[in-house]
Amino acid sequence: MSLERQGADTAGSDAKNSLSYAADMTKLHVEEKQEPYSKKDNHDAEKAGLAEEGVAQQQKKTAKIHDFCLGIPFGGFVLAGGIIGFLFSRSPATLSNGVLYGGALLFLSTFSLKVWKQGKSSLPFILGQAALSGILIWKNFQSYSLAKKLFPTGFTAIISSAMLCFYLYVLISGGNPPPKKLKPSASVA
């Protein structure tokens, strides 16, 4: 019995030793992990600060397409329509309206492109193009209501309406997307 008791005592002491050893190991394990977590928390906070700045930069919404991508062709269409209309009708009013509004749209669109390439806001040019589109809708709708001809006045009124909607989309969505940074090219000596 004493042998059994002695075996039980050694087994019990082994169990106590292993439990105390395990408890000591968990304390060390917990203490070791606490330091990196505190450093990691500071590091994560710095990353979060940088991430918040990145999110703030990414949150600025812009249009998917630039105003001048459709504005230049639209200005060319109005200008060409005025010239072609003059050739068929010999009406100086058609020529002057086409040259005036088409030329102004082309000017505003190309100037918007130049300003955008410099990284500046082209908001005034977008507003100007939208205003000219609105004027074209009004003038062509008046002409259509008098003559009831779908082509060219009704067609131009429809295109101008679509362009006005496009310019409003660009304005509401936040303007033109910013230009991509160009990689510096190696200079040839």
PDB file of C-alpha atoms in Angstrom:
ATOM      1  CA  MET A   1       0.000   0.000   0.000  1.00  0.00           C
ATOM      2  CA  SER A   2       2.841   2.282   0.731  1.00  0.00           C
ATOM      3  CA  LEU A   3       4.211   1.513  -2.670  1.00  0.00           C
ATOM      4  CA  GLU A   4       0.900   2.328  -4.219  1.00  0.00           C
ATOM      5  CA  ARG A   5       0.686   5.462  -2.127  1.00  0.00           C
ATOM      6  CA  GLN A   6       4.200   6.467  -3.041  1.00  0.00           C
ATOM      7  CA  GLY A   7       3.381   5.858  -6.741  1.00  0.00           C
ATOM      8  CA  ALA A   8       0.219   7.907  -6.346  1.00  0.00           C
ATOM      9  CA  ASP A   9       2.166  10.692  -4.632  1.00  0.00           C
ATOM     10  CA  THR A  10       4.707  10.760  -7.414  1.00  0.00           C
ATOM     11  CA  ALA A  11       1.940  10.690  -9.987  1.00  0.00           C
ATOM     12  CA  GLY A  12       0.150  13.482  -8.127  1.00  0.00           C
ATOM     13  CA  SER A  13       3.316  15.511  -7.793  1.00  0.00           C
ATOM     14  CA  ASP A  14       4.044  14.921 -11.464  1.00  0.00           C
ATOM     15  CA  ALA A  15       0.571  16.145 -12.274  1.00  0.00           C
ATOM     16  CA  LYS A  16       1.059  19.165 -10.025  1.00  0.00           C
ATOM     17  CA  ASN A  17       4.435  19.857 -11.578  1.00  0.00           C
ATOM     18  CA  SER A  18       3.099  19.520 -15.081  1.00  0.00           C
ATOM     19  CA  LEU A  19       0.128  21.740 -14.244  1.00  0.00           C
ATOM     20  CA  SER A  20       2.328  24.378 -12.657  1.00  0.00           C
ATOM     21  CA  TYR A  21       4.748  24.102 -15.560  1.00  0.00           C
ATOM     22  CA  ALA A  22       1.868  24.471 -18.011  1.00  0.00           C
ATOM     23  CA  ALA A  23       0.555  27.451 -16.060  1.00  0.00           C
ATOM     24  CA  ASP A  24       3.982  29.060 -16.112  1.00  0.00           C
ATOM     25  CA  MET A  25       4.253  28.463 -19.864  1.00  0.00           C
ATOM     26  CA  THR A  26       0.877  30.073 -20.514  1.00  0.00           C
ATOM     27  CA  LYS A  27       1.925  33.093 -18.453  1.00  0.00           C
ATOM     28  CA  LEU A  28       5.093  33.392 -20.517  1.00  0.00           C
ATOM     29  CA  HIS A  29       3.161  32.783 -23.685  1.00  0.00           C
ATOM     30  CA  VAL A  30       0.617  35.437 -22.797  1.00  0.00           C
ATOM     31  CA  GLU A  31       3.284  37.910 -21.711  1.00  0.00           C
ATOM     32  CA  GLU A  32       5.241  37.380 -24.919  1.00  0.00           C
ATOM     33  CA  LYS A  33       2.164  37.927 -27.052  1.00  0.00           C
ATOM     34  CA  GLN A  34       1.086  41.034 -25.208  1.00  0.00           C
ATOM     35  CA  GLU A  35       4.098  43.054 -26.289  1.00  0.00           C
ATOM     36  CA  PRO A  36       3.759  42.411 -30.006  1.00  0.00           C
ATOM     37  CA  TYR A  37       0.045  43.124 -29.838  1.00  0.00           C
ATOM     38  CA  SER A  38       0.631  46.475 -28.189  1.00  0.00           C
ATOM     39  CA  LYS A  39       3.226  47.301 -30.842  1.00  0.00           C
ATOM     40  CA  LYS A  40       0.943  45.893 -33.485  1.00  0.00           C
ATOM     41  CA  ASP A  41      -1.947  48.012 -32.247  1.00  0.00           C
ATOM     42  CA  ASN A  42       0.146  51.147 -32.651  1.00  0.00           C
ATOM     43  CA  HIS A  43       1.277  49.939 -36.059  1.00  0.00           C
ATOM     44  CA  ASP A  44      -2.321  49.102 -37.018  1.00  0.00           C
ATOM     45  CA  ALA A  45      -3.435  52.523 -35.839  1.00  0.00           C
ATOM     46  CA  GLU A  46      -0.818  54.134 -38.077  1.00  0.00           C
ATOM     47  CA  LYS A  47      -1.937  51.942 -40.968  1.00  0.00           C
ATOM     48  CA  ALA A  48      -5.555  52.829 -40.246  1.00  0.00           C
ATOM     49  CA  GLY A  49      -4.650  56.521 -40.310  1.00  0.00           C
ATOM     50  CA  LEU A  50      -2.961  56.063 -43.661  1.00  0.00           C
ATOM     51  CA  ALA A  51      -5.822  53.909 -44.862  1.00  0.00           C
ATOM     52  CA  GLU A  52      -8.332  56.569 -43.823  1.00  0.00           C
ATOM     53  CA  GLU A  53      -6.388  59.148 -45.823  1.00  0.00           C
ATOM     54  CA  GLY A  54      -6.353  56.762 -48.794  1.00  0.00           C
ATOM     55  CA  VAL A  55     -10.070  56.169 -48.414  1.00  0.00           C
ATOM     56  CA  ALA A  56     -10.643  59.914 -48.248  1.00  0.00           C
ATOM     57  CA  GLN A  57      -8.735  60.296 -51.497  1.00  0.00           C
ATOM     58  CA  GLN A  58     -10.595  57.403 -53.109  1.00  0.00           C
ATOM     59  CA  GLN A  59     -13.992  58.653 -51.921  1.00  0.00           C
ATOM     60  CA  LYS A  60     -13.868  61.628 -54.269  1.00  0.00           C
ATOM     61  CA  LYS A  61     -16.163  60.500 -57.016  1.00  0.00           C
ATOM     62  CA  THR A  62     -15.785  61.605 -60.586  1.00  0.00           C
ATOM     63  CA  ALA A  63     -17.473  60.928 -63.886  1.00  0.00           C
ATOM     64  CA  LYS A  64     -16.484  57.845 -65.825  1.00  0.00           C
ATOM     65  CA  ILE A  65     -15.893  59.843 -69.007  1.00  0.00           C
ATOM     66  CA  HIS A  66     -14.541  63.343 -69.587  1.00  0.00           C
ATOM     67  CA  ASP A  67     -16.747  66.156 -70.843  1.00  0.00           C
ATOM     68  CA  PHE A  68     -14.471  66.835 -73.796  1.00  0.00           C
ATOM     69  CA  CYS A  69     -14.628  63.231 -74.992  1.00  0.00           C
ATOM     70  CA  LEU A  70     -18.171  63.847 -76.200  1.00  0.00           C
ATOM     71  CA  GLY A  71     -18.046  67.658 -76.277  1.00  0.00           C
ATOM     72  CA  ILE A  72     -15.531  67.920 -79.106  1.00  0.00           C
ATOM     73  CA  PRO A  73     -17.501  65.606 -81.437  1.00  0.00           C
ATOM     74  CA  PHE A  74     -20.746  67.372 -80.479  1.00  0.00           C
ATOM     75  CA  GLY A  75     -19.249  70.782 -81.262  1.00  0.00           C
ATOM     76  CA  GLY A  76     -17.973  69.437 -84.565  1.00  0.00           C
ATOM     77  CA  PHE A  77     -21.408  68.004 -85.328  1.00  0.00           C
ATOM     78  CA  VAL A  78     -23.129  71.349 -84.670  1.00  0.00           C
ATOM     79  CA  LEU A  79     -20.513  73.261 -86.678  1.00  0.00           C
ATOM     80  CA  ALA A  80     -20.691  70.838 -89.615  1.00  0.00           C
ATOM     81  CA  GLY A  81     -24.493  70.864 -89.421  1.00  0.00           C
ATOM     82  CA  GLY A  82     -24.517  74.644 -89.709  1.00  0.00           C
ATOM     83  CA  ILE A  83     -22.191  74.605 -92.717  1.00  0.00           C
ATOM     84  CA  ILE A  84     -24.035  71.766 -94.482  1.00  0.00           C
ATOM     85  CA  GLY A  85     -27.379  73.396 -93.668  1.00  0.00           C
ATOM     86  CA  PHE A  86     -26.172  76.615 -95.248  1.00  0.00           C
ATOM     87  CA  LEU A  87     -25.046  74.782 -98.385  1.00  0.00           C
ATOM     88  CA  PHE A  88     -28.511  73.236 -98.852  1.00  0.00           C
ATOM     89  CA  SER A  89     -30.737  76.107 -97.724  1.00  0.00           C
ATOM     90  CA  ARG A  90     -28.549  79.154 -98.451  1.00  0.00           C
ATOM     91  CA  SER A  91     -29.800  80.587 -95.169  1.00  0.00           C
ATOM     92  CA  PRO A  92     -27.252  82.814 -93.412  1.00  0.00           C
ATOM     93  CA  ALA A  93     -29.090  82.219 -90.105  1.00  0.00           C
ATOM     94  CA  THR A  94     -28.302  78.505 -90.332  1.00  0.00           C
ATOM     95  CA  LEU A  95     -24.658  79.232 -91.010  1.00  0.00           C
ATOM     96  CA  SER A  96     -24.344  81.803 -88.250  1.00  0.00           C
ATOM     97  CA  ASN A  97     -26.078  79.581 -85.682  1.00  0.00           C
ATOM     98  CA  GLY A  98     -24.005  76.545 -86.657  1.00  0.00           C
ATOM     99  CA  VAL A  99     -20.732  78.459 -86.633  1.00  0.00           C
ATOM    100  CA  LEU A 100     -21.582  80.382 -83.479  1.00  0.00           C
ATOM    101  CA  TYR A 101     -22.797  77.497 -81.326  1.00  0.00           C
ATOM    102  CA  GLY A 102     -20.640  74.771 -82.872  1.00  0.00           C
ATOM    103  CA  GLY A 103     -17.527  76.937 -82.694  1.00  0.00           C
ATOM    104  CA  ALA A 104     -18.265  77.888 -79.084  1.00  0.00           C
ATOM    105  CA  LEU A 105     -18.796  74.239 -78.133  1.00  0.00           C
ATOM    106  CA  LEU A 106     -15.551  73.233 -79.843  1.00  0.00           C
ATOM    107  CA  PHE A 107     -13.690  76.077 -78.151  1.00  0.00           C
ATOM    108  CA  LEU A 108     -15.027  75.218 -74.685  1.00  0.00           C
ATOM    109  CA  SER A 109     -14.373  71.495 -75.158  1.00  0.00           C
ATOM    110  CA  THR A 110     -10.802  71.878 -76.380  1.00  0.00           C
ATOM    111  CA  PHE A 111     -10.053  74.468 -73.702  1.00  0.00           C
ATOM    112  CA  SER A 112     -11.495  72.068 -71.111  1.00  0.00           C
ATOM    113  CA  LEU A 113      -9.080  69.423 -72.406  1.00  0.00           C
ATOM    114  CA  LYS A 114      -6.102  71.777 -72.115  1.00  0.00           C
ATOM    115  CA  VAL A 115      -7.045  72.866 -68.599  1.00  0.00           C
ATOM    116  CA  TRP A 116      -7.650  69.254 -67.546  1.00  0.00           C
ATOM    117  CA  LYS A 117      -4.185  68.241 -68.810  1.00  0.00           C
ATOM    118  CA  GLN A 118      -2.713  70.883 -66.493  1.00  0.00           C
ATOM    119  CA  GLY A 119      -4.554  69.283 -63.559  1.00  0.00           C
ATOM    120  CA  LYS A 120      -6.899  72.231 -62.989  1.00  0.00           C
ATOM    121  CA  SER A 121     -10.676  72.221 -62.672  1.00  0.00           C
ATOM    122  CA  SER A 122     -12.606  72.496 -65.909  1.00  0.00           C
ATOM    123  CA  LEU A 123     -15.917  73.211 -64.177  1.00  0.00           C
ATOM    124  CA  PRO A 124     -16.559  76.583 -65.910  1.00  0.00           C
ATOM    125  CA  PHE A 125     -16.108  74.958 -69.305  1.00  0.00           C
ATOM    126  CA  ILE A 126     -18.488  72.130 -68.434  1.00  0.00           C
ATOM    127  CA  LEU A 127     -21.064  74.672 -67.288  1.00  0.00           C
ATOM    128  CA  GLY A 128     -20.601  76.653 -70.507  1.00  0.00           C
ATOM    129  CA  GLN A 129     -21.076  73.565 -72.658  1.00  0.00           C
ATOM    130  CA  ALA A 130     -24.197  72.634 -70.683  1.00  0.00           C
ATOM    131  CA  ALA A 131     -25.604  76.152 -71.150  1.00  0.00           C
ATOM    132  CA  LEU A 132     -24.949  76.054 -74.897  1.00  0.00           C
ATOM    133  CA  SER A 133     -26.626  72.649 -75.112  1.00  0.00           C
ATOM    134  CA  GLY A 134     -29.665  74.073 -73.333  1.00  0.00           C
ATOM    135  CA  ILE A 135     -29.807  77.004 -75.766  1.00  0.00           C
ATOM    136  CA  LEU A 136     -29.546  74.607 -78.712  1.00  0.00           C
ATOM    137  CA  ILE A 137     -32.412  72.513 -77.323  1.00  0.00           C
ATOM    138  CA  TRP A 138     -34.588  75.611 -77.005  1.00  0.00           C
ATOM    139  CA  LYS A 139     -33.774  77.001 -80.465  1.00  0.00           C
ATOM    140  CA  ASN A 140     -34.132  73.662 -82.266  1.00  0.00           C
ATOM    141  CA  PHE A 141     -37.330  72.763 -80.429  1.00  0.00           C
ATOM    142  CA  GLN A 142     -38.829  76.116 -81.485  1.00  0.00           C
ATOM    143  CA  SER A 143     -37.828  75.456 -85.089  1.00  0.00           C
ATOM    144  CA  TYR A 144     -39.212  71.923 -84.908  1.00  0.00           C
ATOM    145  CA  SER A 145     -42.541  73.092 -83.492  1.00  0.00           C
ATOM    146  CA  LEU A 146     -42.940  75.563 -86.389  1.00  0.00           C
ATOM    147  CA  ALA A 147     -41.769  73.377 -89.283  1.00  0.00           C
ATOM    148  CA  LYS A 148     -42.568  69.888 -87.879  1.00  0.00           C
ATOM    149  CA  LYS A 149     -39.462  68.542 -89.596  1.00  0.00           C
ATOM    150  CA  LEU A 150     -37.729  65.803 -87.666  1.00  0.00           C
ATOM    151  CA  PHE A 151     -34.502  66.304 -89.586  1.00  0.00           C
ATOM    152  CA  PRO A 152     -32.420  68.429 -88.919  1.00  0.00           C
ATOM    153  CA  THR A 153     -34.097  70.454 -86.150  1.00  0.00           C
ATOM    154  CA  GLY A 154     -35.769  67.619 -84.234  1.00  0.00           C
ATOM    155  CA  PHE A 155     -32.664  65.447 -84.518  1.00  0.00           C
ATOM    156  CA  THR A 156     -30.415  68.257 -83.295  1.00  0.00           C
ATOM    157  CA  ALA A 157     -32.809  68.943 -80.402  1.00  0.00           C
ATOM    158  CA  ILE A 158     -32.646  65.270 -79.373  1.00  0.00           C
ATOM    159  CA  ILE A 159     -28.828  65.183 -79.589  1.00  0.00           C
ATOM    160  CA  SER A 160     -28.588  68.443 -77.639  1.00  0.00           C
ATOM    161  CA  SER A 161     -30.890  66.998 -74.959  1.00  0.00           C
ATOM    162  CA  ALA A 162     -28.693  63.926 -74.666  1.00  0.00           C
ATOM    163  CA  MET A 163     -25.606  66.125 -74.370  1.00  0.00           C
ATOM    164  CA  LEU A 164     -27.239  68.306 -71.715  1.00  0.00           C
ATOM    165  CA  CYS A 165     -28.009  65.135 -69.737  1.00  0.00           C
ATOM    166  CA  PHE A 166     -24.380  64.063 -70.165  1.00  0.00           C
ATOM    167  CA  TYR A 167     -23.036  67.415 -68.943  1.00  0.00           C
ATOM    168  CA  LEU A 168     -25.368  67.274 -65.943  1.00  0.00           C
ATOM    169  CA  TYR A 169     -24.109  63.752 -65.199  1.00  0.00           C
ATOM    170  CA  VAL A 170     -20.510  65.004 -65.282  1.00  0.00           C
ATOM    171  CA  LEU A 171     -21.389  67.895 -62.954  1.00  0.00           C
ATOM    172  CA  ILE A 172     -23.376  65.766 -60.492  1.00  0.00           C
ATOM    173  CA  SER A 173     -20.801  62.988 -60.360  1.00  0.00           C
ATOM    174  CA  GLY A 174     -18.020  65.397 -59.413  1.00  0.00           C
ATOM    175  CA  GLY A 175     -16.413  66.522 -62.649  1.00  0.00           C
ATOM    176  CA  ASN A 176     -13.712  65.039 -64.826  1.00  0.00           C
ATOM    177  CA  PRO A 177     -11.500  62.258 -63.483  1.00  0.00           C
ATOM    178  CA  PRO A 178      -8.051  63.564 -62.569  1.00  0.00           C
ATOM    179  CA  PRO A 179      -5.277  63.002 -65.123  1.00  0.00           C
ATOM    180  CA  LYS A 180      -3.063  59.989 -64.578  1.00  0.00           C
ATOM    181  CA  LYS A 181       0.482  60.787 -63.543  1.00  0.00           C
ATOM    182  CA  LEU A 182       2.800  60.431 -66.466  1.00  0.00           C
ATOM    183  CA  LYS A 183       5.936  58.434 -65.848  1.00  0.00           C
ATOM    184  CA  PRO A 184       9.080  60.471 -66.384  1.00  0.00           C
ATOM    185  CA  SER A 185      10.756  59.327 -69.557  1.00  0.00           C
ATOM    186  CA  ALA A 186      14.514  58.913 -69.818  1.00  0.00           C
ATOM    187  CA  SER A 187      16.057  61.727 -71.748  1.00  0.00           C
ATOM    188  CA  VAL A 188      18.239  60.841 -74.700  1.00  0.00           C
ATOM    189  CA  ALA A 189      21.616  62.601 -74.586  1.00  0.00           C
TER     190      ALA A 189
END
